[in-house]
Short mmCIF file of C-alpha atoms in Angstrom, two decimals:
data_model
loop_
_atom_site.label_atom_id
_atom_site.label_comp_id
_atom_site.label_asym_id
_atom_site.label_seq_id
_atom_site.Cartn_x
_atom_site.Cartn_y
_atom_site.Cartn_z
CA UNK T 1 -17.75 9.56 -7.16
CA UNK T 2 -14.08 9.49 -6.28
CA UNK T 3 -11.65 6.61 -6.03
CA UNK T 4 -8.96 7.53 -3.52
CA UNK T 5 -5.74 5.58 -3.02
CA UNK T 6 -3.98 6.14 0.29
CA UNK T 7 -0.43 4.95 1.01
CA UNK T 8 0.57 4.90 4.67
CA UNK T 9 4.21 4.24 5.52
CA UNK T 10 6.18 4.23 8.74
CA UNK T 11 8.38 7.30 9.15
CA UNK T 12 12.01 6.82 8.16
CA UNK T 13 13.18 6.99 11.79
CA UNK T 14 10.72 4.39 13.10
CA UNK T 15 11.85 0.76 13.36
CA UNK T 16 9.88 -1.72 11.25
CA UNK T 17 10.09 -5.16 12.91
CA UNK T 18 7.60 -6.64 10.41
CA UNK T 19 9.84 -5.55 7.55
CA UNK T 20 12.90 -7.01 9.29
CA UNK T 21 11.07 -10.32 9.67
CA UNK T 22 10.32 -10.36 5.94
CA UNK T 23 13.98 -9.59 5.09
CA UNK T 24 15.07 -12.50 7.30
CA UNK T 25 12.55 -14.85 5.66
CA UNK T 26 13.77 -13.82 2.21
CA UNK T 27 17.41 -14.36 3.19
CA UNK T 28 16.61 -17.83 4.50
CA UNK T 29 14.90 -18.55 1.15
CA UNK T 30 18.16 -17.51 -0.52
CA UNK T 31 17.10 -14.09 -1.78
CA UNK T 32 20.25 -12.54 -0.32
CA UNK T 33 20.08 -9.50 -2.60
CA UNK T 34 17.10 -8.04 -0.73
CA UNK T 35 18.70 -5.60 1.68
CA UNK T 36 15.67 -3.81 3.12
CA UNK T 37 11.89 -4.13 3.36
CA UNK T 38 9.50 -1.53 4.78
CA UNK T 39 5.88 -2.48 5.20
CA UNK T 40 3.00 -0.04 5.01
CA UNK T 41 -0.69 0.04 4.22
CA UNK T 42 -2.46 0.64 0.97
CA UNK T 43 -6.11 1.66 1.11
CA UNK T 44 -8.66 2.20 -1.63
CA UNK T 45 -11.62 4.38 -0.68
CA UNK T 46 -14.77 5.08 -2.64
CA UNK T 47 -16.19 8.46 -1.71
CA UNK T 48 -19.41 9.98 -3.07
CA UNK T 49 -19.42 13.56 -4.28
CA UNK T 50 -20.53 16.17 -1.76
CA UNK T 51 -20.37 19.94 -1.19
CA UNK T 52 -17.09 19.64 0.66
CA UNK T 53 -13.73 19.79 -1.06
CA UNK T 54 -12.58 16.20 -1.61
CA UNK T 55 -8.97 17.06 -0.81
CA UNK T 56 -9.93 18.43 2.63
CA UNK T 57 -12.09 15.40 3.37
CA UNK T 58 -9.35 12.92 2.47
CA UNK T 59 -6.75 14.82 4.50
CA UNK T 60 -9.03 14.81 7.56
CA UNK T 61 -9.81 11.11 7.21
CA UNK T 62 -6.12 10.25 6.92
CA UNK T 63 -5.15 12.35 9.93
CA UNK T 64 -7.98 11.08 12.12
CA UNK T 65 -8.47 7.45 11.14
CA UNK T 66 -6.19 5.95 8.49
CA UNK T 67 -2.76 7.03 9.68
CA UNK T 68 -1.08 7.74 12.98
CA UNK T 69 0.74 11.03 12.27
CA UNK T 70 3.15 10.46 15.16
CA UNK T 71 4.84 7.48 13.54
CA UNK T 72 3.42 7.36 10.02
CA UNK T 73 3.50 9.40 6.84
CA UNK T 74 0.83 9.21 4.18
CA UNK T 75 0.21 10.30 0.66
CA UNK T 76 -2.85 9.92 -1.52
CA UNK T 77 -4.12 10.03 -5.08
CA UNK T 78 -7.64 11.15 -5.94
CA UNK T 79 -9.29 10.04 -9.15
CA UNK T 80 -12.73 11.20 -10.20
CA UNK T 81 -14.93 8.47 -11.64
CA UNK T 82 -17.84 9.42 -13.84
CA UNK T 83 -20.87 7.22 -13.23
CA UNK T 84 -21.90 5.13 -16.22
CA UNK S 1 20.31 -1.11 -6.65
CA UNK S 2 16.57 -1.26 -7.19
CA UNK S 3 13.73 0.26 -5.22
CA UNK S 4 10.66 -1.91 -5.67
CA UNK S 5 7.15 -0.91 -4.61
CA UNK S 6 4.70 -3.75 -4.16
CA UNK S 7 0.96 -3.26 -3.75
CA UNK S 8 -0.97 -6.24 -2.43
CA UNK S 9 -4.77 -6.09 -2.47
CA UNK S 10 -7.49 -8.57 -1.62
CA UNK S 11 -9.20 -10.00 -4.68
CA UNK S 12 -12.48 -8.33 -5.65
CA UNK S 13 -14.52 -11.37 -4.58
CA UNK S 14 -12.95 -11.69 -1.13
CA UNK S 15 -14.67 -10.05 1.84
CA UNK S 16 -12.63 -7.37 3.61
CA UNK S 17 -13.82 -7.18 7.24
CA UNK S 18 -11.04 -4.72 8.14
CA UNK S 19 -12.24 -2.36 5.40
CA UNK S 20 -15.83 -2.72 6.59
CA UNK S 21 -14.73 -1.79 10.12
CA UNK S 22 -13.05 1.35 8.78
CA UNK S 23 -16.17 2.32 6.79
CA UNK S 24 -18.27 1.93 9.95
CA UNK S 25 -15.82 4.06 11.97
CA UNK S 26 -15.89 6.77 9.31
CA UNK S 27 -19.70 6.75 9.23
CA UNK S 28 -19.84 7.11 13.00
CA UNK S 29 -17.46 10.10 12.66
CA UNK S 30 -19.96 11.58 10.21
CA UNK S 31 -18.06 10.90 6.98
CA UNK S 32 -21.20 9.42 5.42
CA UNK S 33 -19.95 9.94 1.87
CA UNK S 34 -17.38 7.16 2.18
CA UNK S 35 -19.13 4.17 0.64
CA UNK S 36 -16.34 1.60 0.51
CA UNK S 37 -12.85 0.93 1.86
CA UNK S 38 -10.54 -1.92 0.84
CA UNK S 39 -7.36 -2.41 2.78
CA UNK S 40 -4.18 -3.85 1.36
CA UNK S 41 -0.45 -3.80 1.91
CA UNK S 42 2.19 -1.53 0.49
CA UNK S 43 5.80 -2.71 0.64
CA UNK S 44 9.03 -1.01 -0.32
CA UNK S 45 11.95 -3.33 -1.04
CA UNK S 46 15.56 -2.46 -1.65
CA UNK S 47 17.23 -5.09 -3.82
CA UNK S 48 20.88 -5.14 -4.85
CA UNK S 49 21.79 -5.76 -8.46
CA UNK S 50 22.62 -9.34 -9.39
CA UNK S 51 22.89 -11.59 -12.45
CA UNK S 52 19.25 -12.53 -12.27
CA UNK S 53 16.53 -10.57 -14.03
CA UNK S 54 15.01 -8.23 -11.45
CA UNK S 55 11.50 -8.74 -12.80
CA UNK S 56 11.73 -12.53 -12.30
CA UNK S 57 13.09 -12.10 -8.78
CA UNK S 58 10.30 -9.71 -7.72
CA UNK S 59 7.62 -11.94 -9.22
CA UNK S 60 8.98 -14.97 -7.32
CA UNK S 61 9.22 -13.06 -4.04
CA UNK S 62 5.65 -11.80 -4.38
CA UNK S 63 4.26 -15.24 -5.19
CA UNK S 64 6.17 -17.01 -2.44
CA UNK S 65 6.31 -14.53 0.43
CA UNK S 66 4.61 -11.17 0.04
CA UNK S 67 1.21 -12.13 -1.32
CA UNK S 68 -1.14 -15.07 -0.99
CA UNK S 69 -2.16 -15.69 -4.61
CA UNK S 70 -5.32 -17.56 -3.54
CA UNK S 71 -6.98 -14.47 -2.07
CA UNK S 72 -4.71 -11.59 -3.07
CA UNK S 73 -3.63 -9.78 -6.20
CA UNK S 74 -0.42 -7.82 -6.46
CA UNK S 75 1.28 -5.35 -8.72
CA UNK S 76 4.70 -3.79 -8.50
CA UNK S 77 6.87 -0.95 -9.76
CA UNK S 78 10.62 -1.31 -10.17
CA UNK S 79 12.86 1.74 -10.12
CA UNK S 80 16.60 1.56 -10.66
CA UNK S 81 18.63 3.72 -8.30
CA UNK S 82 22.13 4.73 -9.28
CA UNK S 83 24.49 4.72 -6.31
CA UNK S 84 25.90 8.15 -5.48
#
């Protein structure tokens, strides 16, 4: 079994209105030192072992379902869990 | 200047309908080995240096704005960036 962590972030060049809204909220709460916020997604997947290479599977899943490669970047960490 | 990464996840006991929807999509795309998906948020903050302890500031911001402590857990990583 694998535990996979996927981090999806907006590309540098893409505007992040949600992040801007959070910055504005923080400023109005007097956290003036926060100069930038970018908001992305964090996903934890549990994947059972199979014949296929786990790295290929995760890459496919990210490209097809979890991220939009046009506006988003992703990176992932794979951790093998030994069943108890 | 600090770069802070915040990971917000739903608590273990809280249902994640968005994650369930992703699992179902993946199954219908024939990724049957994916048994669970939990979806959270990943935020990158840029915070300028100030007199206050950065750890206290980040904790406050997470509790007040970025996470809902009733249903969500969070963890964060603080990295100091030296201006060039």
